[in-house]
Coordinates of C-alpha atoms and ligand atoms in Angstrom, one line a residue:
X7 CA 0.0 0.0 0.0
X8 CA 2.9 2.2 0.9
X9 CA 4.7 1.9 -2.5
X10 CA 1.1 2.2 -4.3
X11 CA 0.9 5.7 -2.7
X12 CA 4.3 6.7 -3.5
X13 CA 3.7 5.7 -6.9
X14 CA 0.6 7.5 -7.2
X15 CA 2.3 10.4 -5.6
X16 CA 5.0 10.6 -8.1
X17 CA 2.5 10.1 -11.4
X18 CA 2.5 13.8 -12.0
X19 CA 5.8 14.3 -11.9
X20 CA 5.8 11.1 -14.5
X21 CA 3.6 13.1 -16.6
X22 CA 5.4 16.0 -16.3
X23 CA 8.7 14.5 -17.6
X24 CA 6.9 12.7 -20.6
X25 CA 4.5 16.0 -21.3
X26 CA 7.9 17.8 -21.6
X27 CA 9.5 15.2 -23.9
X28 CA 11.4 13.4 -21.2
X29 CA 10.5 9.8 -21.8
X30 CA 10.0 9.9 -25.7
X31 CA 13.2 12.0 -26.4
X32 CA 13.0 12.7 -30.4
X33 CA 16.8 12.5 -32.0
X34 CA 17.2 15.2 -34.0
X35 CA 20.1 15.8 -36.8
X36 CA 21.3 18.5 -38.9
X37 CA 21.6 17.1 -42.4
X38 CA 23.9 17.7 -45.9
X39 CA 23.9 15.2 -49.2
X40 CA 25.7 15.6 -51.6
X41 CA 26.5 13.5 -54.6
X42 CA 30.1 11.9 -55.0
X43 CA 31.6 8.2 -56.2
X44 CA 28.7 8.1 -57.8
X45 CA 26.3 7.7 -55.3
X46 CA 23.9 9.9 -52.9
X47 CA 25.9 10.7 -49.6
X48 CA 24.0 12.1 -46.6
X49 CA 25.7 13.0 -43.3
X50 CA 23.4 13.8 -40.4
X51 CA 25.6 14.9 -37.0
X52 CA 24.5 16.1 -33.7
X53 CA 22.6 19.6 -34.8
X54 CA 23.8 21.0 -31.1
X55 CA 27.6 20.9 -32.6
X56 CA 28.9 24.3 -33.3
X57 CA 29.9 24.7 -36.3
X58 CA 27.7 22.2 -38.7
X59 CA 28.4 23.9 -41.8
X60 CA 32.3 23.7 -41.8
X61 CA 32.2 19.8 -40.7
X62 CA 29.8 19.2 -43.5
X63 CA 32.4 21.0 -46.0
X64 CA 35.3 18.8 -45.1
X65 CA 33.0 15.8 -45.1
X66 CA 32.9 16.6 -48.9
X67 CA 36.6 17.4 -48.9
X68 CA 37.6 14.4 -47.7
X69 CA 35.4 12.2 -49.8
X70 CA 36.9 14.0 -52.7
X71 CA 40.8 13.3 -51.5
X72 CA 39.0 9.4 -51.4
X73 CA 37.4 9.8 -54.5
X74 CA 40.7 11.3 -56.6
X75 CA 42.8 8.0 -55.0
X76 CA 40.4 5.4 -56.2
X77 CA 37.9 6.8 -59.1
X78 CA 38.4 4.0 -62.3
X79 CA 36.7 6.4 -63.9
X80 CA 38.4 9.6 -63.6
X81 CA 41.7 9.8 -65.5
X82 CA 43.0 11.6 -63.2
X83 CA 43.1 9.7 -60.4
X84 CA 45.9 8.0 -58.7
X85 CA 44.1 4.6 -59.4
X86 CA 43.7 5.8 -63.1
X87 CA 47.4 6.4 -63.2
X88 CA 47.9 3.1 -61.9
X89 CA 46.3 1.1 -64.5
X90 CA 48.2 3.1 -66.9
X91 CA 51.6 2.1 -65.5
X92 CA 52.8 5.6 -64.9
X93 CA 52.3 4.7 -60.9
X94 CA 53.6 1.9 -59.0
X95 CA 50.8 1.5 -56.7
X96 CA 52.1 3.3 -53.4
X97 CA 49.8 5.4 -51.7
X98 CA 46.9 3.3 -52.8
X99 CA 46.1 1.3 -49.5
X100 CA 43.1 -0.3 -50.8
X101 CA 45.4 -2.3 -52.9
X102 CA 46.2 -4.3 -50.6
X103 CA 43.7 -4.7 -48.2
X104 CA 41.7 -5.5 -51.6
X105 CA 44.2 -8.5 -51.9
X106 CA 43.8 -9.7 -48.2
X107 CA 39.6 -9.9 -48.9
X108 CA 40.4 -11.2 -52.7
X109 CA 43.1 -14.2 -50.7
X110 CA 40.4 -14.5 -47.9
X111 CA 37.5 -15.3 -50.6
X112 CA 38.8 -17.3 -52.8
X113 CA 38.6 -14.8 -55.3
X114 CA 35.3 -13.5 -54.9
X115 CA 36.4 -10.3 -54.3
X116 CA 38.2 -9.0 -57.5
X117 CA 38.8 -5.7 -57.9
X118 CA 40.8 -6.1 -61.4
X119 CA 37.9 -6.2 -63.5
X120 CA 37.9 -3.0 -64.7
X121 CA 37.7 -4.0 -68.8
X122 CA 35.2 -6.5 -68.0
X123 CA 33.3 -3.7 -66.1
X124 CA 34.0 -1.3 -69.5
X125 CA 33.0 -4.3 -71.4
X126 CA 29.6 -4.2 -70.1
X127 CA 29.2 -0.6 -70.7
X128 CA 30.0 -1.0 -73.7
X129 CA 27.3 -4.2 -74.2
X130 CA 24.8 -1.7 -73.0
X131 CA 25.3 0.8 -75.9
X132 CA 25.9 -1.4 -78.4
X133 CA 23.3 -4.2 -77.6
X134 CA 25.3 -7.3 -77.7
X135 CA 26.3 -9.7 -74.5
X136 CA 29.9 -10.0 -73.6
X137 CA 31.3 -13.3 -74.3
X138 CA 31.0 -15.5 -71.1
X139 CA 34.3 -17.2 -69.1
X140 CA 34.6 -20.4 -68.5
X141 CA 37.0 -20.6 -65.6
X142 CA 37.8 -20.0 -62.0
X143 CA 38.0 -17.6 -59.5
X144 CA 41.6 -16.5 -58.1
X145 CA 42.9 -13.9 -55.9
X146 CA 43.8 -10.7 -56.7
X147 CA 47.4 -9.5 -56.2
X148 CA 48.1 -5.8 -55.4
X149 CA 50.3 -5.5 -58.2
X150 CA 47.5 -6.1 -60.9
X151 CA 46.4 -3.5 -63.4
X152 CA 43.2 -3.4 -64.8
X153 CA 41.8 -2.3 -60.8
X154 CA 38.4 -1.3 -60.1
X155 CA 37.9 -0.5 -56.5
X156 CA 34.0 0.1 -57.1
X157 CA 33.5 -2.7 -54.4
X158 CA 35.8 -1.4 -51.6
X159 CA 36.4 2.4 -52.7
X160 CA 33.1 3.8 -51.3
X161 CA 33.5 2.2 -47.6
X162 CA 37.2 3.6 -47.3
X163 CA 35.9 7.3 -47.6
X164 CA 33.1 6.6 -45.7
X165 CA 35.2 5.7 -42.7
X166 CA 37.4 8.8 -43.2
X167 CA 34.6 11.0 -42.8
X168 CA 33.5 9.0 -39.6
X169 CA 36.5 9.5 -38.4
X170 CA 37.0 12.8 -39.0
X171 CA 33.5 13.6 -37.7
X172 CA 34.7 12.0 -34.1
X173 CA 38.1 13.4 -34.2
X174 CA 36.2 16.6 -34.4
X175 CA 34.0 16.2 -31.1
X176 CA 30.8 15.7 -33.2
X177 CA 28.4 13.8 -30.2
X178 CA 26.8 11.2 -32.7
X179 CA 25.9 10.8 -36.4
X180 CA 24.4 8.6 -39.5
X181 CA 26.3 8.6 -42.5
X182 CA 25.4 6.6 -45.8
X183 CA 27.4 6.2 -49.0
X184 CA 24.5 4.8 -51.2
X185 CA 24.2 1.6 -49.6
X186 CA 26.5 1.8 -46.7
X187 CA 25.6 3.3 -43.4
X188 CA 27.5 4.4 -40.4
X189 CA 26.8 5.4 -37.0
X190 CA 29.0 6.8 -34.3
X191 CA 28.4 8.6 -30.9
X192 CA 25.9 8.4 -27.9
X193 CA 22.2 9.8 -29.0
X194 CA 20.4 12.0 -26.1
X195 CA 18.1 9.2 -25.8
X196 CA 20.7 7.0 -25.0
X197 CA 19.7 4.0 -27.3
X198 CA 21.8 2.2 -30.1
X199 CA 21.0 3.2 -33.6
X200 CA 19.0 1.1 -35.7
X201 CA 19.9 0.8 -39.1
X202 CA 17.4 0.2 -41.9
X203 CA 18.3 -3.0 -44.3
X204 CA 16.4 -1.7 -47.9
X205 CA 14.1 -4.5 -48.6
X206 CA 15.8 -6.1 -52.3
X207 CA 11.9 -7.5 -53.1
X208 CA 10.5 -3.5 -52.9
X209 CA 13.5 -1.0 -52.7
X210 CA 11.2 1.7 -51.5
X211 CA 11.2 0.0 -48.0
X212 CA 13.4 -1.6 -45.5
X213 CA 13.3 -5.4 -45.0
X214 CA 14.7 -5.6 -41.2
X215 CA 16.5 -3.6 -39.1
X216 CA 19.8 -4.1 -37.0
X217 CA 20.6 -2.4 -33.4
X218 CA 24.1 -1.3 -33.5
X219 CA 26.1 1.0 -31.0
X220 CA 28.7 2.3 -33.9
X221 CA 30.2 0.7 -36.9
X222 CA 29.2 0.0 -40.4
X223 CA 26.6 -1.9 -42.3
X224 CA 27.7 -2.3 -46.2
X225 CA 25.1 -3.4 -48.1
X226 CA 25.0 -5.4 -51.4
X227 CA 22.4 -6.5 -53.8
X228 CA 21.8 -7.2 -57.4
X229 CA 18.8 -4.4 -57.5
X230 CA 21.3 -1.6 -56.2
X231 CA 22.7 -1.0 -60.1
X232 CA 22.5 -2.6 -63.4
X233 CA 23.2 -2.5 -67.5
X234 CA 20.1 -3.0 -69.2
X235 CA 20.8 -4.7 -72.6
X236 CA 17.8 -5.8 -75.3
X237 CA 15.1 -5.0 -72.4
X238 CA 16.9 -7.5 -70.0
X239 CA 18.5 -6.0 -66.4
X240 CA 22.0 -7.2 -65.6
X241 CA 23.4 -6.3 -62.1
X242 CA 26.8 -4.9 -61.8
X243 CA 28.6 -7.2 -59.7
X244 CA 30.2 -9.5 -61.3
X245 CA 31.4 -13.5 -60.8
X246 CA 35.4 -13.4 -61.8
X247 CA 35.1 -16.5 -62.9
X248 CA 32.3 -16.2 -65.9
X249 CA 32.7 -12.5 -66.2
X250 CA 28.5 -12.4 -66.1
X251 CA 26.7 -11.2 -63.1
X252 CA 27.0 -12.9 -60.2
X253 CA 24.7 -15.6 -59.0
X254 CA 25.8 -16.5 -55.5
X255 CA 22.2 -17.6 -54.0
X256 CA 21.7 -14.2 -52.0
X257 CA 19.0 -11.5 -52.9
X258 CA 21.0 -8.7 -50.9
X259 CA 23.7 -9.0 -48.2
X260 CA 24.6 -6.8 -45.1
X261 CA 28.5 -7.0 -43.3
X262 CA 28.4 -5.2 -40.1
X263 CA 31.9 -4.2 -39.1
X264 CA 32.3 -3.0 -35.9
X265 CA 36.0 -2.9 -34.2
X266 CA 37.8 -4.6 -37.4
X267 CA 41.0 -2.5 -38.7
X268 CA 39.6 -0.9 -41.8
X269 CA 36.1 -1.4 -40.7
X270 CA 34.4 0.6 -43.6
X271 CA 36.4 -0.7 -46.7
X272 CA 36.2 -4.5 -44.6
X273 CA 32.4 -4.7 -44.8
X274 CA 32.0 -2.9 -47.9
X275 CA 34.7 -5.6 -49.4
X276 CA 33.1 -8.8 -47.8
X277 CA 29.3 -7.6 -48.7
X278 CA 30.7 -7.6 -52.6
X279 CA 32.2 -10.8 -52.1
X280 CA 29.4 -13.0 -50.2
X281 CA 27.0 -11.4 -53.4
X282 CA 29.2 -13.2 -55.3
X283 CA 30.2 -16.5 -53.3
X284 CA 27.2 -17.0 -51.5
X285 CA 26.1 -17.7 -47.9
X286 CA 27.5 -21.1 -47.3
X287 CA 31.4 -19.5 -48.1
X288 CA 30.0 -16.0 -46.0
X289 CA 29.5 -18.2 -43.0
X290 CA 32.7 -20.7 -43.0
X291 CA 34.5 -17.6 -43.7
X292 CA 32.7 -16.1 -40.4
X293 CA 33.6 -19.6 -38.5
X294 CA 37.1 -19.0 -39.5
X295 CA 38.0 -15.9 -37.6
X296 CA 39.8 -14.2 -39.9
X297 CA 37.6 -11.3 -40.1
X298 CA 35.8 -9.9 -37.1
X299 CA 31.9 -8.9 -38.7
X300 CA 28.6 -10.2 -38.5
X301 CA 26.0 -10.5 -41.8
X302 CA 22.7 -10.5 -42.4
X303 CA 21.7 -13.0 -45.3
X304 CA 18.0 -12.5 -47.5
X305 CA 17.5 -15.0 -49.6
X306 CA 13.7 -16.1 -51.0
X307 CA 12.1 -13.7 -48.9
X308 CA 13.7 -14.8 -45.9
X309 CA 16.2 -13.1 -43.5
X310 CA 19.2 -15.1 -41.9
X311 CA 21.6 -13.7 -39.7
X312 CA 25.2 -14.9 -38.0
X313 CA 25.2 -15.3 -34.5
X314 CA 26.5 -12.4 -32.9
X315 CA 23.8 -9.6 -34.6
X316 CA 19.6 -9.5 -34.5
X317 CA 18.1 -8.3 -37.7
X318 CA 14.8 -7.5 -36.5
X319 CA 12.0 -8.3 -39.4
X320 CA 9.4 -6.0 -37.1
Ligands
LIG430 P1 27.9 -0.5 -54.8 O1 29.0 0.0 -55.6 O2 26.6 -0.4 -55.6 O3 27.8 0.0 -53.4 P2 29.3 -3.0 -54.2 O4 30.0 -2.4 -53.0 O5 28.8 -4.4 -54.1 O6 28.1 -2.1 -54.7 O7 30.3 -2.9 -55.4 C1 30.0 -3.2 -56.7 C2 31.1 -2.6 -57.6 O8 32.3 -3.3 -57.4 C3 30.8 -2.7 -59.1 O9 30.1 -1.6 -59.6 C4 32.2 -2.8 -59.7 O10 32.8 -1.5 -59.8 C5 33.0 -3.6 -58.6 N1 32.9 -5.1 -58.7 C6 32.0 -5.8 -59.5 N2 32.2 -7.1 -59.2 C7 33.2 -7.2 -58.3 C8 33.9 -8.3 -57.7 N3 33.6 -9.6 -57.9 N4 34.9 -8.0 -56.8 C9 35.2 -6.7 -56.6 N5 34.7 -5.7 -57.1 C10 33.7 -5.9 -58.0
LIG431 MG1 31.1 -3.4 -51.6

């Protein structure tokens, strides 16, 4: 009876806190997109940080330093230079990490495919397939011309600007490079993020969701971008060993990298490569160790995820 009357005692002060927007805390963001890598980029920080306008300016900055590294298509880029032979690689990171993933996959992950890439640009003006491989996969070296870093490129700047945006004191942000997304900071509400996986069966809408503190969900899925050749839609990432789209088994494919060295290009790497080699070789590669991440698998409608991460289909 006691606790019943100080319960009903401290109602209005209850009401009080949640009239005043105590218990439903609203997050609120200050927000800037802008387009680079080819892809939407939004970044949504803390709106009570200072100076919003300057972070957002080197957000773009510094995705433009990534962008002039690692663009296949720019010819002036480092990577461009690269292919070329008139650079000999250094200062071009992702090389390597690219052959770590590539060794790590069994060649799933192949970022020297940049004629087959052009090849299918080219199929998509002139209306005729590409000639299929017969073959098998192998890993990439770091030496290899030829590079397209289209599967890695996008989660490297991505953690730069994170990085930056912490280094800077920003309290908590959302960032997301087309389809990757990453969270940092401590909300005022106190509660992890929770990070929208797009639904592959009706991209207007999100298939599951995944509770995260901070770190990166990369995203991968044959609706994301295709060439379209004689009326017929052919995603862009590509199985190394038949040089045709790649037909792994999966519908879409989320990595979530947490405290991994190179967190952002990791997951962003691995989602390419399980697209490509499928859930089975995701989840011995998981058992292995190697990598420290957790996926989330759709397949046939269904959502499958590895055991250390929720995705919530409510
Ligand atoms: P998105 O670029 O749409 O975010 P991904 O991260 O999955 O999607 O990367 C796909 C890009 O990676 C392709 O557009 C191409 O540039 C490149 N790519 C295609 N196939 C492969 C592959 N097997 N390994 C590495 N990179 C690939
Ligand atoms: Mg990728």
């Amino acid at each position: 009876m006691k606790r019943m009357i100080a319960f009903l005692s401290a109602l209005p002060v209850i009401f009080a806190a949640c009239f005043f927007g105590g218990c439903e805390k609203k997050v609120s963001y200050r927000s800037y997109s802008f387009f680079s890598m080819d892809t939407l980029i939004t970044v949504k920080i803390d709106p009570s940080f200072p100076d919003c306008d300057t972070v957002f300016e080197k957000c773009r900055e510094i995705t433009e330093e990534v962008r002039l590294l690692y663009d296949a298509d720019d010819p002036d880029s480092l990577l461009s230079r690269f292919n070329r032979g008139e650079s000999d690689g250094s200062g071009l990171a992702l090389l390597s990490l690219s052959e770590t993933v590539s060794e790590a996959t069994g060649g799933a992950f192949f970022p020297g495919l940049r004629d087959v890439i052009e090849g299918w640009r080219e199929a998509e003006k002139s209306g005729v397939l590409p000639q299929k491989k017969e073959g098998a996969r192998v890993p990439y070296k770091a030496g290899m011309r030829n590079a397209d870093l289209g599967g890695i490129a996008k989660g490297e700047a991505e953690q730069r600007v994170v990085e930056y945006l912490k280094d800077s004191g920003v309290g908590y942000g959302v960032i997301s490079f087309g389809g990757n997304i990453a969270v940092f900071g401590t909300k005022p509400d106190g509660k992890p993020f929770s990070v929208g996986i797009r639904d592959p069966y009706d991209t207007s809408g999100v298939i599951c969701t995944v509770s995260l503190d901070s770190g990166y969900v990369s995203v991968s899925g044959g609706y994301e971008r295709y060439y379209e050749i004689d009326g017929e839609r052919y995603h862009h990432i590509i199985d190394p060993a038949t040089y045709f789209p790649a037909e792994g088994g999966l519908d879409s494919v989320a990595v979530i990298t947490k405290d991994a060295d190179n967190a952002g290009a990791l997951g962003d790497a691995l989602a390419t490569a399980f697209f490509v080699a499928g859930e089975s070789a995701a989840r011995e590669l998981y058992a292995s160790g190697t990598f420290d991440f957790e996926a989330v698998f759709i397949s046939g409608g269904e959502v499958r995820s590895t055991p250390g991460t929720v995705a919530a289909t409510d």
